[in-house]
PDB file of C-alpha atoms in Angstrom:
ATOM      1  CA  MET A  12       3.119  69.031  21.895  1.00 64.00           C
ATOM      2  CA  VAL A  13       5.001  65.757  20.028  1.00 83.00           C
ATOM      3  CA  LYS A  14       2.655  63.804  17.978  1.00 85.00           C
ATOM      4  CA  ARG A  15       2.874  60.975  20.799  1.00 84.00           C
ATOM      5  CA  LYS A  16       1.339  63.281  23.945  1.00 90.00           C
ATOM      6  CA  ILE A  17      -1.004  64.856  21.151  1.00 91.00           C
ATOM      7  CA  ARG A  18      -2.295  61.260  20.397  1.00 90.00           C
ATOM      8  CA  LYS A  19      -2.281  60.045  24.554  1.00 92.00           C
ATOM      9  CA  VAL A  20      -4.031  63.572  25.545  1.00 91.00           C
ATOM     10  CA  ILE A  21      -6.924  63.385  22.703  1.00 93.00           C
ATOM     11  CA  GLY A  22      -7.089  59.386  23.023  1.00 90.00           C
ATOM     12  CA  ILE A  23      -8.028  59.730  26.949  1.00 91.00           C
ATOM     13  CA  ARG A  24     -10.485  62.853  25.820  1.00 93.00           C
ATOM     14  CA  ARG A  25     -12.306  60.797  23.363  1.00 93.00           C
ATOM     15  CA  LYS A  26     -12.745  57.792  25.601  1.00 91.00           C
ATOM     16  CA  LEU A  27     -13.965  60.837  28.650  1.00 92.00           C
ATOM     17  CA  VAL A  28     -17.215  60.911  26.164  1.00 95.00           C
ATOM     18  CA  GLU A  29     -20.262  59.761  27.439  1.00 96.00           C
ATOM     19  CA  PRO A  30     -21.884  57.586  24.736  1.00 95.00           C
ATOM     20  CA  ARG A  31     -25.411  59.517  24.685  1.00 97.00           C
ATOM     21  CA  ARG A  32     -23.104  62.626  23.873  1.00 97.00           C
ATOM     22  CA  LYS A  33     -20.924  61.140  21.749  1.00 97.00           C
ATOM     23  CA  LEU A  34     -24.152  59.792  19.547  1.00 97.00           C
ATOM     24  CA  TYR A  35     -25.450  63.372  19.910  1.00 97.00           C
ATOM     25  CA  LEU A  36     -21.873  64.677  18.304  1.00 97.00           C
ATOM     26  CA  ASP A  37     -21.602  62.158  15.968  1.00 98.00           C
ATOM     27  CA  ILE A  38     -25.287  63.450  14.460  1.00 97.00           C
ATOM     28  CA  LEU A  39     -24.388  67.006  14.485  1.00 97.00           C
ATOM     29  CA  VAL A  40     -20.960  65.523  12.540  1.00 97.00           C
ATOM     30  CA  TYR A  41     -23.566  63.423   9.959  1.00 97.00           C
ATOM     31  CA  ARG A  42     -25.699  66.618   9.204  1.00 97.00           C
ATOM     32  CA  ASN A  43     -22.531  68.972   8.488  1.00 96.00           C
ATOM     33  CA  LEU A  44     -20.670  66.592   6.465  1.00 97.00           C
ATOM     34  CA  LYS A  45     -23.920  65.821   4.302  1.00 96.00           C
ATOM     35  CA  LYS A  46     -24.862  69.517   3.800  1.00 95.00           C
ATOM     36  CA  LEU A  47     -21.136  69.710   2.312  1.00 96.00           C
ATOM     37  CA  LEU A  48     -20.951  66.776   0.050  1.00 96.00           C
ATOM     38  CA  SER A  49     -24.599  68.029  -1.288  1.00 95.00           C
ATOM     39  CA  THR A  50     -22.445  70.417  -2.786  1.00 93.00           C
ATOM     40  CA  PHE A  51     -20.009  68.597  -4.684  1.00 94.00           C
ATOM     41  CA  VAL A  52     -20.645  66.622  -7.888  1.00 94.00           C
ATOM     42  CA  PHE A  53     -18.684  63.269  -7.201  1.00 96.00           C
ATOM     43  CA  GLN A  54     -19.381  59.639  -7.922  1.00 96.00           C
ATOM     44  CA  THR A  55     -16.872  57.749  -6.157  1.00 97.00           C
ATOM     45  CA  ILE A  56     -16.160  58.119  -2.699  1.00 98.00           C
ATOM     46  CA  PHE A  57     -13.385  56.489  -0.093  1.00 97.00           C
ATOM     47  CA  ILE A  58     -14.664  56.269   3.223  1.00 97.00           C
ATOM     48  CA  TYR A  59     -13.222  54.815   6.992  1.00 96.00           C
ATOM     49  CA  MET A  60     -15.089  52.196   8.612  1.00 95.00           C
ATOM     50  CA  SER A  61     -15.287  53.560  12.005  1.00 95.00           C
ATOM     51  CA  LEU A  62     -13.685  52.242  15.421  1.00 92.00           C
ATOM     52  CA  PRO A  63     -15.718  53.266  18.913  1.00 92.00           C
ATOM     53  CA  TYR A  64     -14.308  56.177  19.757  1.00 92.00           C
ATOM     54  CA  GLU A  65     -14.147  57.886  16.264  1.00 95.00           C
ATOM     55  CA  VAL A  66     -16.457  59.569  14.568  1.00 97.00           C
ATOM     56  CA  ASP A  67     -18.886  56.742  13.229  1.00 97.00           C
ATOM     57  CA  THR A  68     -19.436  56.469   9.861  1.00 97.00           C
ATOM     58  CA  LYS A  69     -21.790  54.186   9.603  1.00 95.00           C
ATOM     59  CA  ARG A  70     -24.842  57.240   8.715  1.00 96.00           C
ATOM     60  CA  ILE A  71     -22.813  58.676   6.363  1.00 97.00           C
ATOM     61  CA  ILE A  72     -21.912  54.990   4.585  1.00 96.00           C
ATOM     62  CA  GLU A  73     -25.849  54.580   4.574  1.00 96.00           C
ATOM     63  CA  TYR A  74     -26.680  57.947   2.838  1.00 96.00           C
ATOM     64  CA  LEU A  75     -23.997  57.901   0.493  1.00 97.00           C
ATOM     65  CA  ILE A  76     -25.381  54.297  -0.946  1.00 95.00           C
ATOM     66  CA  LYS A  77     -28.898  55.832  -1.343  1.00 95.00           C
ATOM     67  CA  LYS A  78     -27.315  58.702  -2.997  1.00 96.00           C
ATOM     68  CA  ASN A  79     -26.050  55.511  -5.565  1.00 96.00           C
ATOM     69  CA  LYS A  80     -22.009  56.753  -5.080  1.00 97.00           C
ATOM     70  CA  ARG A  81     -19.534  53.952  -5.084  1.00 96.00           C
ATOM     71  CA  VAL A  82     -18.465  53.665  -1.847  1.00 96.00           C
ATOM     72  CA  TYR A  83     -15.151  51.939  -0.893  1.00 97.00           C
ATOM     73  CA  VAL A  84     -13.639  51.777   2.273  1.00 96.00           C
ATOM     74  CA  PRO A  85     -10.051  50.750   3.212  1.00 94.00           C
ATOM     75  CA  LYS A  86      -8.241  46.883   3.406  1.00 92.00           C
ATOM     76  CA  VAL A  87      -4.741  46.457   4.817  1.00 89.00           C
ATOM     77  CA  VAL A  88      -2.720  44.577   3.054  1.00 87.00           C
ATOM     78  CA  ASN A  89      -0.022  44.569   4.820  1.00 86.00           C
ATOM     79  CA  SER A  90       2.247  46.674   7.201  1.00 78.00           C
ATOM     80  CA  ALA A  91       2.943  49.481   5.308  1.00 81.00           C
ATOM     81  CA  GLU A  92      -0.312  49.736   2.837  1.00 87.00           C
ATOM     82  CA  MET A  93      -3.897  49.597   2.288  1.00 91.00           C
ATOM     83  CA  VAL A  94      -6.308  49.501  -0.799  1.00 94.00           C
ATOM     84  CA  ALA A  95      -9.528  50.831  -1.562  1.00 96.00           C
ATOM     85  CA  CYS A  96     -12.354  48.029  -1.544  1.00 95.00           C
ATOM     86  CA  GLU A  97     -15.805  48.407  -2.984  1.00 94.00           C
ATOM     87  CA  TYR A  98     -18.585  48.263   0.109  1.00 93.00           C
ATOM     88  CA  LYS A  99     -22.280  47.116  -0.462  1.00 88.00           C
ATOM     89  CA  ARG A 100     -24.732  46.709   1.690  1.00 82.00           C
ATOM     90  CA  GLU A 101     -24.833  42.544   1.392  1.00 81.00           C
ATOM     91  CA  ASP A 102     -21.147  42.325   2.244  1.00 80.00           C
ATOM     92  CA  LYS A 103     -19.670  40.151   5.041  1.00 81.00           C
ATOM     93  CA  LEU A 104     -17.201  42.472   6.983  1.00 86.00           C
ATOM     94  CA  HIS A 105     -14.406  40.699   9.444  1.00 85.00           C
ATOM     95  CA  ARG A 106     -11.769  42.584  11.831  1.00 87.00           C
ATOM     96  CA  ASN A 107      -8.500  42.828  10.336  1.00 84.00           C
ATOM     97  CA  LYS A 108      -5.370  42.953  13.024  1.00 82.00           C
ATOM     98  CA  LEU A 109      -5.918  46.727  13.960  1.00 80.00           C
ATOM     99  CA  GLY A 110      -9.711  45.653  14.690  1.00 82.00           C
ATOM    100  CA  ILE A 111     -11.406  47.942  12.292  1.00 87.00           C
ATOM    101  CA  LEU A 112     -14.036  46.386  10.030  1.00 88.00           C
ATOM    102  CA  GLU A 113     -13.106  45.512   6.309  1.00 89.00           C
ATOM    103  CA  PRO A 114     -15.566  44.138   3.742  1.00 85.00           C
ATOM    104  CA  SER A 115     -14.473  40.259   2.304  1.00 80.00           C
ATOM    105  CA  ASN A 116     -15.187  41.830  -1.137  1.00 73.00           C
ATOM    106  CA  THR A 117     -11.585  41.962  -2.822  1.00 74.00           C
ATOM    107  CA  TYR A 118     -12.830  44.538  -6.009  1.00 87.00           C
ATOM    108  CA  GLN A 119     -10.429  47.532  -5.492  1.00 92.00           C
ATOM    109  CA  ILE A 120      -9.615  50.550  -7.668  1.00 94.00           C
ATOM    110  CA  PRO A 121      -6.348  52.238  -7.145  1.00 95.00           C
ATOM    111  CA  PRO A 122      -6.044  55.765  -5.420  1.00 95.00           C
ATOM    112  CA  SER A 123      -6.433  57.658  -8.936  1.00 95.00           C
ATOM    113  CA  GLN A 124     -10.057  56.626  -9.570  1.00 96.00           C
ATOM    114  CA  ILE A 125     -11.466  58.493  -6.492  1.00 97.00           C
ATOM    115  CA  ASP A 126     -13.003  61.723  -6.353  1.00 97.00           C
ATOM    116  CA  VAL A 127     -13.422  62.367  -2.408  1.00 97.00           C
ATOM    117  CA  CYS A 128     -11.700  60.417   0.347  1.00 98.00           C
ATOM    118  CA  ILE A 129     -13.059  60.866   4.177  1.00 98.00           C
ATOM    119  CA  VAL A 130     -10.247  60.121   6.730  1.00 97.00           C
ATOM    120  CA  PRO A 131     -10.187  59.875  10.218  1.00 95.00           C
ATOM    121  CA  ILE A 132      -8.385  62.059  12.671  1.00 94.00           C
ATOM    122  CA  VAL A 133      -6.766  61.684  16.328  1.00 94.00           C
ATOM    123  CA  ALA A 134      -6.301  65.447  15.943  1.00 95.00           C
ATOM    124  CA  PHE A 135      -5.650  68.462  14.329  1.00 95.00           C
ATOM    125  CA  ASP A 136      -5.259  72.520  14.015  1.00 94.00           C
ATOM    126  CA  ASN A 137      -6.580  75.279  11.850  1.00 92.00           C
ATOM    127  CA  ASN A 138      -3.748  74.837   8.943  1.00 92.00           C
ATOM    128  CA  LEU A 139      -5.923  71.481   8.276  1.00 95.00           C
ATOM    129  CA  ASN A 140      -2.855  69.454   9.291  1.00 93.00           C
ATOM    130  CA  ARG A 141      -3.614  66.498  11.044  1.00 94.00           C
ATOM    131  CA  VAL A 142      -2.344  63.843  13.378  1.00 92.00           C
ATOM    132  CA  GLY A 143      -3.507  60.315  12.651  1.00 87.00           C
ATOM    133  CA  PHE A 144      -2.697  56.722  14.351  1.00 81.00           C
ATOM    134  CA  GLY A 145       1.225  56.800  13.527  1.00 73.00           C
ATOM    135  CA  LYS A 146       1.162  54.168  11.289  1.00 79.00           C
ATOM    136  CA  GLY A 147       1.090  56.281   8.334  1.00 84.00           C
ATOM    137  CA  TYR A 148      -1.314  54.352   6.147  1.00 91.00           C
ATOM    138  CA  TYR A 149      -3.604  56.915   5.183  1.00 93.00           C
ATOM    139  CA  ASP A 150      -0.765  59.793   4.499  1.00 92.00           C
ATOM    140  CA  ARG A 151       0.571  56.611   1.913  1.00 93.00           C
ATOM    141  CA  PHE A 152      -2.785  56.326   0.491  1.00 94.00           C
ATOM    142  CA  LEU A 153      -3.349  60.249   0.106  1.00 94.00           C
ATOM    143  CA  LYS A 154      -0.007  60.928  -1.771  1.00 94.00           C
ATOM    144  CA  ASN A 155      -1.737  58.666  -4.550  1.00 94.00           C
ATOM    145  CA  VAL A 156      -4.836  60.590  -5.123  1.00 95.00           C
ATOM    146  CA  ASP A 157      -5.683  62.326  -7.866  1.00 94.00           C
ATOM    147  CA  PRO A 158      -5.395  66.288  -7.373  1.00 92.00           C
ATOM    148  CA  HIS A 159      -8.364  66.755  -7.822  1.00 94.00           C
ATOM    149  CA  CYS A 160      -9.766  64.695  -4.745  1.00 96.00           C
ATOM    150  CA  ILE A 161     -11.239  66.414  -2.355  1.00 96.00           C
ATOM    151  CA  LYS A 162      -9.777  65.068   1.068  1.00 97.00           C
ATOM    152  CA  ILE A 163     -11.999  65.711   4.046  1.00 97.00           C
ATOM    153  CA  GLY A 164     -10.892  64.794   7.642  1.00 97.00           C
ATOM    154  CA  VAL A 165     -13.769  64.141  10.323  1.00 97.00           C
ATOM    155  CA  ALA A 166     -13.515  64.758  14.135  1.00 97.00           C
ATOM    156  CA  TYR A 167     -15.083  66.022  17.289  1.00 97.00           C
ATOM    157  CA  HIS A 168     -14.143  69.431  18.137  1.00 96.00           C
ATOM    158  CA  PHE A 169     -12.655  68.937  21.125  1.00 96.00           C
ATOM    159  CA  GLN A 170      -9.321  67.506  19.070  1.00 96.00           C
ATOM    160  CA  LYS A 171      -8.416  70.605  17.739  1.00 95.00           C
ATOM    161  CA  ILE A 172      -5.469  71.641  19.023  1.00 93.00           C
ATOM    162  CA  LYS A 173      -3.208  74.992  18.078  1.00 91.00           C
ATOM    163  CA  ARG A 174      -0.442  73.969  16.191  1.00 91.00           C
ATOM    164  CA  ILE A 175       0.826  70.657  14.794  1.00 92.00           C
ATOM    165  CA  LYS A 176       4.284  70.900  12.988  1.00 88.00           C
ATOM    166  CA  PRO A 177       3.752  69.108   9.849  1.00 84.00           C
ATOM    167  CA  GLU A 178       6.330  66.363   8.401  1.00 84.00           C
ATOM    168  CA  ASN A 179       7.454  65.341   5.004  1.00 81.00           C
ATOM    169  CA  HIS A 180       5.493  62.592   4.965  1.00 84.00           C
ATOM    170  CA  ASP A 181       2.423  64.922   5.962  1.00 86.00           C
ATOM    171  CA  VAL A 182      -0.468  65.581   4.071  1.00 90.00           C
ATOM    172  CA  LYS A 183      -2.695  67.928   4.486  1.00 91.00           C
ATOM    173  CA  LEU A 184      -6.433  68.022   3.886  1.00 95.00           C
ATOM    174  CA  ASP A 185      -8.572  70.085   2.032  1.00 95.00           C
ATOM    175  CA  ILE A 186     -11.288  70.164   4.536  1.00 96.00           C
ATOM    176  CA  ILE A 187     -12.113  69.401   7.999  1.00 96.00           C
ATOM    177  CA  VAL A 188     -15.927  68.497   9.494  1.00 97.00           C
ATOM    178  CA  THR A 189     -16.590  68.672  13.305  1.00 96.00           C
ATOM    179  CA  ASP A 190     -19.763  68.839  15.080  1.00 96.00           C
ATOM    180  CA  ARG A 191     -19.394  72.594  15.439  1.00 94.00           C
ATOM    181  CA  PHE A 192     -17.927  74.022  12.405  1.00 93.00           C
ATOM    182  CA  ILE A 193     -15.765  73.402   8.963  1.00 94.00           C
ATOM    183  CA  ILE A 194     -12.638  74.364   8.162  1.00 94.00           C
ATOM    184  CA  LEU A 195     -11.878  74.752   4.217  1.00 91.00           C
ATOM    185  CA  GLN A 196      -8.353  75.947   2.587  1.00 81.00           C
ATOM    186  CA  LYS A 197      -8.559  79.774   2.211  1.00 65.00           C
ATOM    187  CA  ASN A 198     -10.254  80.782  -0.996  1.00 44.00           C
ATOM    188  CA  ALA A 199     -10.928  77.213  -2.271  1.00 46.00           C
ATOM    189  CA  TYR A 200     -13.879  76.585  -1.601  1.00 41.00           C
ATOM    190  CA  ARG A 201     -17.146  79.072  -1.481  1.00 37.00           C
ATOM    191  CA  GLY A 202     -19.599  78.626   0.651  1.00 39.00           C
ATOM    192  CA  GLU A 203     -21.115  79.458   3.942  1.00 41.00           C
ATOM    193  CA  TYR A 204     -18.717  76.387   5.503  1.00 43.00           C
ATOM    194  CA  ASP A 205     -16.312  77.840   8.088  1.00 46.00           C
ATOM    195  CA  GLU A 206     -15.679  77.961  11.485  1.00 45.00           C
ATOM    196  CA  LYS A 207     -17.351  81.668  11.892  1.00 43.00           C
ATOM    197  CA  ASN A 208     -21.231  80.788  11.200  1.00 38.00           C
ATOM    198  CA  THR A 209     -21.087  76.663  10.584  1.00 39.00           C
ATOM    199  CA  PRO A 210     -22.926  74.851  13.807  1.00 37.00           C
TER     200      PRO A 210
END
């Protein structure tokens, strides 16, 4: 299935989820992600600001702030680049041209200084390949993170498809967290997080 068709099909699936059902799924993703993050030692985290049909990141951002983590969120600077800007509760937010909330704060760090990246997903497969919105912002950003940075995608279980054919510019994730399961790179991490025994 070509990526354009994947985006269309998954986009329809997401829009068909009723608000109460979405809230329930968001809470399940949050619990799995929170449990996973508790196993890592990190201080600086980059996380997306969610759009209405994406996995909601508000809860996990609040959790990270309470844990005194340094939270950075995307800020689009032009048609090809986004940067990581620090986010604090008191920051004023505005919507960019893509409709995504961004902080007014301009303090930023280079991708190489980030310990964990949490990115949105349109679709994914068992091999940790990801389809995004097609703009390429995240792939370009992830190419510049430290090799030890943990790259995590979050999605609903129904966004999983059989196979995604990766392209040269695509960056494979380390982990994908959903409401039902967590997929890890084989032999990369230890723990109980896999599709078999994660709720």
